[in-house]
Coordinates of C-alpha atoms in Angstrom, one line a residue:
X1 CA -24.3 -50.4 67.3
X2 CA -23.3 -47.9 70.1
X3 CA -20.0 -49.3 70.5
X4 CA -19.1 -48.6 66.7
X5 CA -20.3 -45.0 67.2
X6 CA -18.1 -44.7 70.5
X7 CA -14.8 -46.2 68.5
X8 CA -15.6 -43.8 65.7
X9 CA -15.9 -41.0 68.3
X10 CA -12.8 -41.9 70.2
X11 CA -10.8 -42.2 66.8
X12 CA -11.8 -38.8 65.9
X13 CA -11.0 -37.1 69.3
X14 CA -7.7 -38.9 69.2
X15 CA -6.8 -37.7 65.6
X16 CA -8.1 -34.0 66.7
X17 CA -5.5 -34.3 69.9
X18 CA -2.7 -35.7 67.8
X19 CA -3.1 -33.0 65.4
X20 CA -3.5 -30.2 68.2
X21 CA -0.4 -31.6 70.0
X22 CA 1.7 -31.6 66.7
X23 CA 0.8 -27.8 66.2
X24 CA 2.1 -27.2 69.7
X25 CA 5.3 -28.8 69.3
X26 CA 5.8 -27.4 65.9
X27 CA 5.1 -24.0 67.3
X28 CA 7.5 -24.2 69.9
X29 CA 10.1 -25.3 67.4
X30 CA 9.3 -22.4 65.1
X31 CA 9.0 -19.7 67.8
X32 CA 12.3 -17.8 66.9
X33 CA 11.2 -17.9 63.3
X34 CA 8.0 -15.9 63.6
X35 CA 7.8 -12.5 62.4
X36 CA 8.6 -10.0 65.2
X37 CA 7.4 -6.4 65.5
X38 CA 9.6 -3.8 64.3
X39 CA 11.9 -1.7 66.6
X40 CA 11.1 1.7 67.0
X41 CA 12.9 4.0 64.5
X42 CA 14.2 7.6 64.7
X43 CA 12.4 9.9 62.4
X44 CA 14.2 11.9 60.0
X45 CA 14.9 15.4 60.9
X46 CA 14.0 17.5 58.0
X47 CA 10.5 16.3 57.3
X48 CA 7.4 18.4 57.5
X49 CA 4.9 17.6 60.2
X50 CA 2.4 16.3 57.8
X51 CA 5.0 13.8 56.9
X52 CA 6.0 13.4 60.4
X53 CA 2.4 12.3 61.1
X54 CA 2.3 9.9 58.2
X55 CA 5.6 8.4 59.0
X56 CA 4.2 7.6 62.7
X57 CA 1.0 6.4 61.4
X58 CA 3.3 4.2 59.0
X59 CA 5.0 3.0 62.0
X60 CA 2.1 1.8 63.6
X61 CA 0.2 0.3 60.7
X62 CA 3.3 -1.7 60.1
X63 CA 3.3 -3.1 63.7
X64 CA -0.2 -4.0 63.1
X65 CA 0.3 -5.8 59.8
X66 CA 3.1 -7.6 61.5
X67 CA 1.3 -8.8 64.3
X68 CA -1.4 -9.9 61.9
X69 CA 1.2 -11.8 59.5
X70 CA 2.3 -13.3 62.9
X71 CA -1.1 -14.5 63.9
X72 CA -1.7 -16.1 60.7
X73 CA 1.8 -17.8 61.0
X74 CA 0.6 -19.0 64.2
X75 CA -2.8 -20.3 63.0
X76 CA -1.0 -22.2 59.9
X77 CA 1.4 -23.9 62.5
X78 CA -1.1 -24.8 65.4
X79 CA -4.5 -25.0 63.7
X80 CA -5.4 -29.1 63.7
X81 CA -7.0 -28.8 60.3
X82 CA -4.2 -27.4 58.5
X83 CA -2.4 -30.6 58.1
X84 CA -5.9 -31.5 56.3
X85 CA -5.7 -28.6 53.9
X86 CA -8.0 -25.8 55.7
X87 CA -8.1 -23.7 58.3
X88 CA -10.9 -23.1 60.9
X89 CA -9.3 -21.0 63.4
X90 CA -11.2 -17.8 64.5
X91 CA -7.8 -16.2 64.8
X92 CA -7.3 -16.1 60.9
X93 CA -10.5 -13.8 60.6
X94 CA -9.5 -11.7 63.6
X95 CA -6.0 -11.1 61.8
X96 CA -7.5 -10.3 58.6
X97 CA -10.0 -7.9 60.3
X98 CA -7.1 -6.0 62.1
X99 CA -4.7 -6.1 59.1
X100 CA -7.8 -4.5 57.3
X101 CA -8.4 -1.9 59.7
X102 CA -4.7 -0.6 59.9
X103 CA -4.3 -0.4 56.2
X104 CA -7.4 1.7 55.8
X105 CA -6.2 4.1 58.3
X106 CA -2.7 4.4 56.9
X107 CA -4.5 5.1 53.3
X108 CA -6.8 7.5 55.1
X109 CA -3.5 9.2 56.4
X110 CA -1.9 9.3 53.4
X111 CA -5.0 10.8 51.5
X112 CA -4.7 13.7 54.1
X113 CA -1.2 14.8 52.9
X114 CA -1.0 18.0 51.4
X115 CA 0.4 18.7 47.9
X116 CA 4.0 20.0 48.8
X117 CA 4.2 16.5 50.9
X118 CA 2.8 14.6 48.2
X119 CA 5.6 16.2 45.9
X120 CA 8.1 15.2 48.5
X121 CA 7.0 11.4 48.5
X122 CA 7.1 11.1 44.6
X123 CA 10.4 13.3 44.9
X124 CA 11.9 10.3 46.9
X125 CA 10.3 8.0 44.6
X126 CA 7.4 6.7 46.5
X127 CA 4.1 6.2 44.7
X128 CA 1.1 4.3 46.8
X129 CA 0.3 2.3 43.7
X130 CA 1.6 -1.0 45.0
X131 CA 0.1 -0.7 48.5
X132 CA -3.2 0.4 47.0
X133 CA -3.2 -2.9 44.7
X134 CA -2.6 -5.0 47.7
X135 CA -5.0 -3.1 49.7
X136 CA -7.7 -4.0 47.4
X137 CA -6.5 -7.5 47.1
X138 CA -7.1 -7.7 50.9
X139 CA -10.7 -6.3 50.6
X140 CA -11.5 -9.3 48.4
X141 CA -9.9 -11.7 51.3
X142 CA -12.0 -9.6 54.2
X143 CA -15.5 -9.8 52.2
X144 CA -14.9 -13.3 51.8
X145 CA -13.7 -13.9 55.6
X146 CA -16.7 -11.5 57.0
X147 CA -19.4 -13.2 54.9
X148 CA -18.0 -16.9 56.0
X149 CA -20.1 -19.0 58.5
X150 CA -19.0 -19.5 61.8
X151 CA -16.7 -22.8 61.3
X152 CA -16.5 -22.4 57.5
X153 CA -12.9 -23.8 56.5
X154 CA -10.3 -21.8 54.3
X155 CA -8.0 -23.5 52.2
X156 CA -4.4 -23.2 53.4
X157 CA -3.3 -22.2 50.3
X158 CA -5.6 -19.0 50.5
X159 CA -4.3 -18.1 54.1
X160 CA -0.7 -18.6 52.9
X161 CA -1.4 -15.8 50.1
X162 CA -3.0 -13.7 52.5
X163 CA -0.3 -13.8 54.6
X164 CA 2.1 -13.1 51.8
X165 CA 0.1 -10.1 50.8
X166 CA 0.3 -8.8 54.3
X167 CA 4.1 -9.4 54.0
X168 CA 4.0 -7.6 50.9
X169 CA 2.2 -4.5 52.4
X170 CA 4.9 -4.3 55.4
X171 CA 7.4 -4.3 53.0
X172 CA 5.8 -1.2 51.0
X173 CA 5.8 0.6 54.4
X174 CA 9.3 0.0 55.0
X175 CA 10.0 1.1 51.6
X176 CA 8.4 4.4 52.5
X177 CA 10.4 4.8 55.6
X178 CA 13.7 4.1 53.9
X179 CA 12.7 6.4 50.9
X180 CA 12.1 9.2 53.3
X181 CA 15.1 8.4 55.3
X182 CA 17.3 8.6 52.2
X183 CA 15.8 11.9 51.1
X184 CA 16.9 13.4 54.3
X185 CA 20.3 12.3 53.7
X186 CA 20.5 13.8 50.1
X187 CA 23.5 16.3 50.0
X188 CA 22.1 18.0 47.1
X189 CA 18.8 19.3 48.9

């Protein structure tokens, strides 16, 4: 009886090691395709101090969101359970929590923008509705990950959807930077 248990245990450990090694090889092959932190940017010259602070927080938030997207990508590549259809890695929960924190800080900064700056944002065509929708979707994910037990598995499809949502949030923040940059170059201002 004990030799059957030992054989099953060795088979399970062999499978886990093989899946872990597969993940490490895939990570080494995909290192150059992972998201990278955005480069520093030069702020437009004619923005108000309030918008300048918003742009600084925007960049910091974008960096934090890209780091979370990268962490989730690494989890999807390296987690030994990912080929089996779910993820148990704690780094996924940490990435979601950090992304939530960065998104909340940015929304607080946006809420503190004075009316003149808000008019300027609307004038360059930026509305925060898209980011707020993505933020609401992320809130549901945060609630799920916070309430989950320690080694509870998350389906790979949901993890990939969270990664896509965070990527869309990064694109929204980039859109704001581009809109304010284009507004500064407007010759009819």
